[in-house]
Amino acid sequence: MDFTGKVVLITGATGGIGKETARLFANKGAKLALVDLDYQALTSLAKELDLEDYLLYSADVTSEDQVKSFVQQTKAKYGRIDVFFNNAGIEGKVASIIETTSEDLEKVLNVNIKGVFYGLKHVMAIMMEQKSGSIINSASITGLRGSIGLAPYSASKHAVLGLTKTAALETANMGIRVNAICPGYVDTQMMKKIEEGKAPNQGRIAREKAMESVPMGRYALPKEVANLVLFLASNNASFITGSHYGIDGGILA
Ligand SMILES: NC(=O)c1ccc[n+]([C@@H]2O[C@H](COP(=O)([O-])OP(=O)(O)OC[C@H]3O[C@@H](n4cnc5c(N)ncnc54)[C@H](O)[C@@H]3O)[C@@H](O)[C@H]2O)c1
């Protein structure tokens, strides 16, 4: 898989999965536009990856203006967007439905649904002009089943699959592919926060319990998820659109 000269836009770029995906794309020759909340973390990432040609943008994906702006700046710098990894997301508070406030609900839906929607809206417009592109949305196995204590998150990831399929249908005859990934448990900050939420001060126990529920007996490495993203972004996936791909060590089997 060669991405030499390809322009790859990643949101949630400094998180566990975003970072490893940025690393793999950079290793394969891509030009990167990296977006996340904290500019300092983005500059550290660019340094760590020893990037030469890149764009860093500190933005909150819940703001349509900010999403529009980083998409336009990417286009202004590179003239095109070949790959969009629409990845920023939050897990929200771990609480049962009856303990979840409307603020808790809104916070998660704003990032995980509105953020993904705005990204699709503004990147698709550019890809439609250039008549090519591949978009990968970060969903989750919780987009395919329920998850005790994570109702807003699960609802939002179901919505990401709806957005993925609709975006795929709206662009299928324009040289654009849109797919989603559905990771299980991935060893990142997000899982640590969920473990702590499920068993306050005893996250290690929640982690062991979660691992026991995985047929392969462990969490995914962020790099394993990044490999799937690169496959879906590449020409090897040229007839794949509107699909979702599990990467869960067998959980949903
Ligand atoms: N870790 C897992 O087990 C797992 C499983 C399934 C799906 N996912 C999904 O994969 C994606 C990446 O998760 P991760 O594990 O790397 O988590 P992470 O917490 O390590 O990274 C998420 C990144 O998104 C950024 N972000 C959050 N809100 C933002 C906003 N409003 N604007 C811009 N950036 C924002 C964060 O700053 C962070 O860098 C998420 O969408 C997540 O839901 C993760």
Short mmCIF file of C-alpha atoms and ligand atoms in Angstrom, two decimals:
data_model
loop_
_atom_site.label_atom_id
_atom_site.label_comp_id
_atom_site.label_asym_id
_atom_site.label_seq_id
_atom_site.Cartn_x
_atom_site.Cartn_y
_atom_site.Cartn_z
CA MET A 1 0.00 0.00 0.00
CA ASP A 2 1.63 3.17 -1.23
CA PHE A 3 0.26 6.60 -0.32
CA THR A 4 3.09 8.67 -1.78
CA GLY A 5 1.83 12.19 -2.40
CA LYS A 6 -1.69 11.37 -1.18
CA VAL A 7 -3.35 13.91 1.11
CA VAL A 8 -4.72 12.34 4.28
CA LEU A 9 -6.86 14.27 6.77
CA ILE A 10 -7.23 12.77 10.26
CA THR A 11 -9.36 14.02 13.18
CA GLY A 12 -8.66 12.88 16.72
CA ALA A 13 -5.09 12.64 15.41
CA THR A 14 -3.30 12.77 18.76
CA GLY A 15 -5.42 10.02 20.33
CA GLY A 16 -4.37 6.37 20.52
CA ILE A 17 -5.81 5.20 17.18
CA GLY A 18 -5.34 8.54 15.36
CA LYS A 19 -1.67 8.70 16.21
CA GLU A 20 -0.81 5.19 14.99
CA THR A 21 -2.81 5.76 11.83
CA ALA A 22 -0.93 9.01 11.19
CA ARG A 23 2.34 7.13 11.73
CA LEU A 24 1.46 4.41 9.21
CA PHE A 25 0.25 6.87 6.57
CA ALA A 26 3.41 8.95 7.06
CA ASN A 27 5.54 5.80 6.64
CA LYS A 28 3.73 5.14 3.37
CA GLY A 29 4.54 8.60 1.99
CA ALA A 30 1.30 10.53 2.65
CA LYS A 31 1.01 14.26 3.28
CA LEU A 32 -0.86 14.68 6.54
CA ALA A 33 -3.40 17.21 7.79
CA LEU A 34 -3.82 16.48 11.50
CA VAL A 35 -6.69 17.81 13.62
CA ASP A 36 -7.29 17.59 17.36
CA LEU A 37 -8.27 19.83 20.28
CA ASP A 38 -4.80 20.55 21.68
CA TYR A 39 -2.28 22.31 19.41
CA GLN A 40 0.66 21.46 21.67
CA ALA A 41 -0.12 17.74 21.38
CA LEU A 42 -0.28 18.10 17.59
CA THR A 43 3.17 19.75 17.41
CA SER A 44 4.62 16.99 19.64
CA LEU A 45 3.10 14.39 17.31
CA ALA A 46 4.55 16.03 14.19
CA LYS A 47 7.94 16.04 15.90
CA GLU A 48 7.63 12.42 17.06
CA LEU A 49 6.70 11.27 13.55
CA ASP A 50 9.47 13.43 12.04
CA LEU A 51 6.99 14.84 9.52
CA GLU A 52 8.21 17.13 6.76
CA ASP A 53 5.11 18.14 4.81
CA TYR A 54 2.13 18.53 7.12
CA LEU A 55 -0.67 20.77 8.36
CA LEU A 56 -1.70 20.97 12.01
CA TYR A 57 -5.06 22.35 13.01
CA SER A 58 -6.45 22.75 16.50
CA ALA A 59 -10.23 22.45 16.22
CA ASP A 60 -13.33 21.23 17.97
CA VAL A 61 -15.33 19.02 15.59
CA THR A 62 -18.61 20.02 17.28
CA SER A 63 -18.27 23.42 15.59
CA GLU A 64 -19.30 23.35 11.93
CA ASP A 65 -17.34 26.57 11.30
CA GLN A 66 -14.15 25.01 12.64
CA VAL A 67 -14.65 21.82 10.62
CA LYS A 68 -15.31 23.86 7.48
CA SER A 69 -12.19 25.86 8.18
CA PHE A 70 -9.76 22.92 8.59
CA VAL A 71 -11.20 21.21 5.51
CA GLN A 72 -10.79 24.41 3.48
CA GLN A 73 -7.25 24.97 4.79
CA THR A 74 -6.29 21.42 3.82
CA LYS A 75 -7.64 22.01 0.32
CA ALA A 76 -5.90 25.41 0.14
CA LYS A 77 -2.51 23.90 1.11
CA TYR A 78 -2.61 20.66 -0.89
CA GLY A 79 -5.31 21.27 -3.55
CA ARG A 80 -7.16 18.05 -2.69
CA ILE A 81 -8.12 15.50 0.00
CA ASP A 82 -7.60 11.85 -0.94
CA VAL A 83 -8.34 10.18 2.38
CA PHE A 84 -10.40 11.35 5.35
CA PHE A 85 -10.17 9.43 8.64
CA ASN A 86 -13.21 10.83 10.50
CA ASN A 87 -12.07 9.55 13.86
CA ALA A 88 -12.50 12.05 16.73
CA GLY A 89 -14.77 10.69 19.42
CA ILE A 90 -15.49 10.56 23.14
CA GLU A 91 -16.84 7.81 25.37
CA GLY A 92 -18.79 10.06 27.76
CA LYS A 93 -19.67 9.31 31.34
CA VAL A 94 -20.10 5.65 32.34
CA ALA A 95 -23.62 5.59 33.82
CA SER A 96 -26.88 3.72 33.40
CA ILE A 97 -29.60 5.34 31.31
CA ILE A 98 -31.55 6.45 34.39
CA GLU A 99 -28.41 8.14 35.77
CA THR A 100 -27.49 9.89 32.50
CA THR A 101 -28.33 13.59 32.32
CA SER A 102 -29.38 15.39 29.15
CA GLU A 103 -26.02 17.26 29.31
CA ASP A 104 -24.15 13.91 29.37
CA LEU A 105 -26.18 12.75 26.39
CA GLU A 106 -25.71 15.96 24.40
CA LYS A 107 -21.96 16.05 24.95
CA VAL A 108 -21.46 12.63 23.38
CA LEU A 109 -23.94 13.12 20.55
CA ASN A 110 -22.36 16.47 19.67
CA VAL A 111 -18.89 15.02 19.17
CA ASN A 112 -19.71 11.57 17.86
CA ILE A 113 -22.67 12.38 15.59
CA LYS A 114 -22.53 16.09 14.74
CA GLY A 115 -18.73 16.05 14.50
CA VAL A 116 -18.77 13.07 12.13
CA PHE A 117 -21.63 14.61 10.11
CA TYR A 118 -19.84 17.98 9.66
CA GLY A 119 -16.68 16.19 8.59
CA LEU A 120 -18.58 14.17 6.00
CA LYS A 121 -20.47 17.20 4.73
CA HIS A 122 -17.43 19.36 4.06
CA VAL A 123 -14.99 16.69 2.88
CA MET A 124 -17.56 15.04 0.58
CA ALA A 125 -18.10 18.37 -1.20
CA ILE A 126 -14.38 18.49 -2.09
CA MET A 127 -14.18 14.81 -3.03
CA MET A 128 -17.25 15.22 -5.27
CA GLU A 129 -15.45 18.01 -7.18
CA GLN A 130 -12.32 15.91 -7.62
CA LYS A 131 -14.41 12.76 -8.25
CA SER A 132 -12.31 10.58 -5.98
CA GLY A 133 -11.61 9.86 -2.35
CA SER A 134 -11.95 7.41 0.49
CA ILE A 135 -13.57 8.16 3.85
CA ILE A 136 -13.29 5.96 6.93
CA ASN A 137 -15.51 6.73 9.93
CA SER A 138 -14.68 5.44 13.41
CA ALA A 139 -17.71 3.53 14.67
CA SER A 140 -17.40 0.69 17.21
CA ILE A 141 -18.78 -2.73 18.12
CA THR A 142 -21.11 -0.67 20.32
CA GLY A 143 -22.56 0.59 17.03
CA LEU A 144 -23.74 -2.97 16.45
CA ARG A 145 -24.89 -3.94 19.94
CA GLY A 146 -25.75 -2.33 23.27
CA SER A 147 -23.24 -1.51 25.98
CA ILE A 148 -24.22 -1.33 29.65
CA GLY A 149 -23.32 2.08 31.09
CA LEU A 150 -22.56 3.65 27.71
CA ALA A 151 -25.98 4.36 26.17
CA PRO A 152 -25.14 7.72 24.54
CA TYR A 153 -21.91 6.30 23.15
CA SER A 154 -23.65 3.20 21.79
CA ALA A 155 -26.44 5.30 20.27
CA SER A 156 -23.89 7.63 18.67
CA LYS A 157 -21.93 4.78 17.11
CA HIS A 158 -25.14 3.25 15.68
CA ALA A 159 -25.69 6.68 14.15
CA VAL A 160 -22.17 6.69 12.65
CA LEU A 161 -23.11 3.52 10.74
CA GLY A 162 -26.26 5.23 9.43
CA LEU A 163 -24.21 8.22 8.31
CA THR A 164 -21.64 5.92 6.70
CA LYS A 165 -24.21 4.03 4.63
CA THR A 166 -26.04 7.19 3.55
CA ALA A 167 -22.82 8.99 2.62
CA ALA A 168 -21.73 5.90 0.65
CA LEU A 169 -25.02 5.85 -1.29
CA GLU A 170 -24.84 9.59 -2.03
CA THR A 171 -21.32 9.27 -3.50
CA ALA A 172 -21.09 5.71 -4.89
CA ASN A 173 -21.19 6.79 -8.54
CA MET A 174 -18.68 9.61 -8.02
CA GLY A 175 -15.48 7.67 -7.36
CA ILE A 176 -15.84 8.07 -3.60
CA ARG A 177 -15.96 5.25 -1.05
CA VAL A 178 -17.23 5.61 2.52
CA ASN A 179 -16.78 2.88 5.12
CA ALA A 180 -16.70 2.46 8.88
CA ILE A 181 -14.52 0.53 11.27
CA CYS A 182 -15.98 -1.19 14.33
CA PRO A 183 -13.19 -1.83 16.82
CA GLY A 184 -13.79 -3.80 20.01
CA TYR A 185 -11.49 -2.94 22.90
CA VAL A 186 -8.40 -1.01 21.82
CA ASP A 187 -5.55 -0.23 24.17
CA THR A 188 -5.86 3.58 24.32
CA GLN A 189 -6.70 6.35 26.77
CA MET A 190 -10.39 5.90 25.94
CA MET A 191 -10.45 2.30 27.23
CA LYS A 192 -8.59 3.38 30.38
CA LYS A 193 -11.30 5.99 31.07
CA ILE A 194 -14.05 3.38 30.49
CA GLU A 195 -12.29 0.89 32.83
CA GLU A 196 -12.04 3.59 35.53
CA GLY A 197 -15.70 4.55 34.98
CA LYS A 198 -16.84 0.93 35.33
CA ALA A 199 -14.75 0.23 38.44
CA PRO A 200 -13.56 3.45 40.11
CA ASN A 201 -10.00 3.04 41.48
CA GLN A 202 -10.06 -0.59 40.31
CA GLY A 203 -9.60 -0.05 36.58
CA ARG A 204 -7.15 -2.98 36.41
CA ILE A 205 -9.88 -5.40 37.47
CA ALA A 206 -12.30 -4.01 34.86
CA ARG A 207 -9.52 -4.36 32.28
CA GLU A 208 -8.89 -8.02 33.12
CA LYS A 209 -12.63 -8.73 33.01
CA ALA A 210 -12.93 -7.04 29.62
CA MET A 211 -9.99 -9.00 28.23
CA GLU A 212 -11.52 -12.26 29.43
CA SER A 213 -14.59 -11.47 27.30
CA VAL A 214 -12.47 -11.26 24.15
CA PRO A 215 -12.08 -14.64 22.40
CA MET A 216 -8.50 -13.68 21.46
CA GLY A 217 -7.89 -12.80 25.13
CA ARG A 218 -6.50 -9.27 24.76
CA TYR A 219 -7.15 -5.70 23.60
CA ALA A 220 -6.30 -4.61 20.06
CA LEU A 221 -3.17 -2.58 19.57
CA PRO A 222 -3.89 0.83 18.00
CA LYS A 223 -1.54 -0.18 15.18
CA GLU A 224 -3.78 -3.15 14.30
CA VAL A 225 -6.70 -0.75 13.87
CA ALA A 226 -4.50 1.58 11.81
CA ASN A 227 -3.71 -1.32 9.43
CA LEU A 228 -7.44 -1.75 8.74
CA VAL A 229 -7.83 1.99 8.08
CA LEU A 230 -4.98 1.93 5.56
CA PHE A 231 -6.51 -1.07 3.80
CA LEU A 232 -9.89 0.66 3.47
CA ALA A 233 -8.19 3.85 2.27
CA SER A 234 -6.18 2.00 -0.37
CA ASN A 235 -6.98 0.83 -3.90
CA ASN A 236 -6.99 -2.74 -2.55
CA ALA A 237 -10.46 -1.84 -1.24
CA SER A 238 -11.60 -0.39 -4.58
CA PHE A 239 -15.06 -2.07 -4.60
CA ILE A 240 -15.81 -1.64 -0.90
CA THR A 241 -18.25 1.10 0.08
CA GLY A 242 -21.07 1.46 2.60
CA SER A 243 -19.56 -1.34 4.69
CA HIS A 244 -18.42 -1.68 8.25
CA TYR A 245 -15.48 -3.76 9.36
CA GLY A 246 -15.18 -5.40 12.76
CA ILE A 247 -11.78 -5.55 14.42
CA ASP A 248 -12.58 -7.07 17.80
CA GLY A 249 -10.62 -10.27 18.38
CA GLY A 250 -13.80 -12.28 17.87
CA ILE A 251 -16.15 -10.51 20.33
CA LEU A 252 -19.09 -10.32 17.94
CA ALA A 253 -18.59 -13.89 16.71
N1 LIG B 1 -10.34 2.65 22.21
C1 LIG B 1 -11.32 1.82 21.91
O1 LIG B 1 -11.45 0.75 22.53
C2 LIG B 1 -12.29 2.14 20.78
C3 LIG B 1 -13.18 1.14 20.40
C4 LIG B 1 -14.08 1.39 19.37
C5 LIG B 1 -14.10 2.62 18.75
N2 LIG B 1 -13.22 3.58 19.13
C6 LIG B 1 -13.32 4.88 18.47
O2 LIG B 1 -12.09 5.21 17.84
C7 LIG B 1 -11.93 6.63 17.83
C8 LIG B 1 -10.58 6.98 18.44
O3 LIG B 1 -10.55 6.51 19.77
P1 LIG B 1 -9.22 6.32 20.64
O4 LIG B 1 -9.33 5.00 21.27
O5 LIG B 1 -8.04 6.66 19.83
O6 LIG B 1 -9.51 7.39 21.77
P2 LIG B 1 -8.60 8.57 22.35
O7 LIG B 1 -9.36 9.12 23.48
O8 LIG B 1 -7.22 8.07 22.57
O9 LIG B 1 -8.57 9.60 21.13
C9 LIG B 1 -9.68 10.38 20.76
C10 LIG B 1 -9.16 11.69 20.22
O10 LIG B 1 -10.27 12.50 19.79
C11 LIG B 1 -10.03 13.83 20.21
N3 LIG B 1 -11.28 14.56 20.36
C12 LIG B 1 -12.25 14.35 21.30
N4 LIG B 1 -13.23 15.27 21.17
C13 LIG B 1 -12.86 16.09 20.15
C14 LIG B 1 -13.45 17.22 19.55
N5 LIG B 1 -14.62 17.73 20.01
N6 LIG B 1 -12.81 17.82 18.53
C15 LIG B 1 -11.64 17.32 18.07
N7 LIG B 1 -11.03 16.24 18.59
C16 LIG B 1 -11.64 15.63 19.62
C17 LIG B 1 -9.33 13.69 21.55
O11 LIG B 1 -8.64 14.88 21.91
C18 LIG B 1 -8.43 12.49 21.32
O12 LIG B 1 -7.13 12.86 20.88
C19 LIG B 1 -13.11 7.20 18.60
O13 LIG B 1 -14.10 7.64 17.70
C20 LIG B 1 -13.61 6.01 19.41
O14 LIG B 1 -14.96 6.13 19.75
C21 LIG B 1 -12.31 3.37 20.13
#
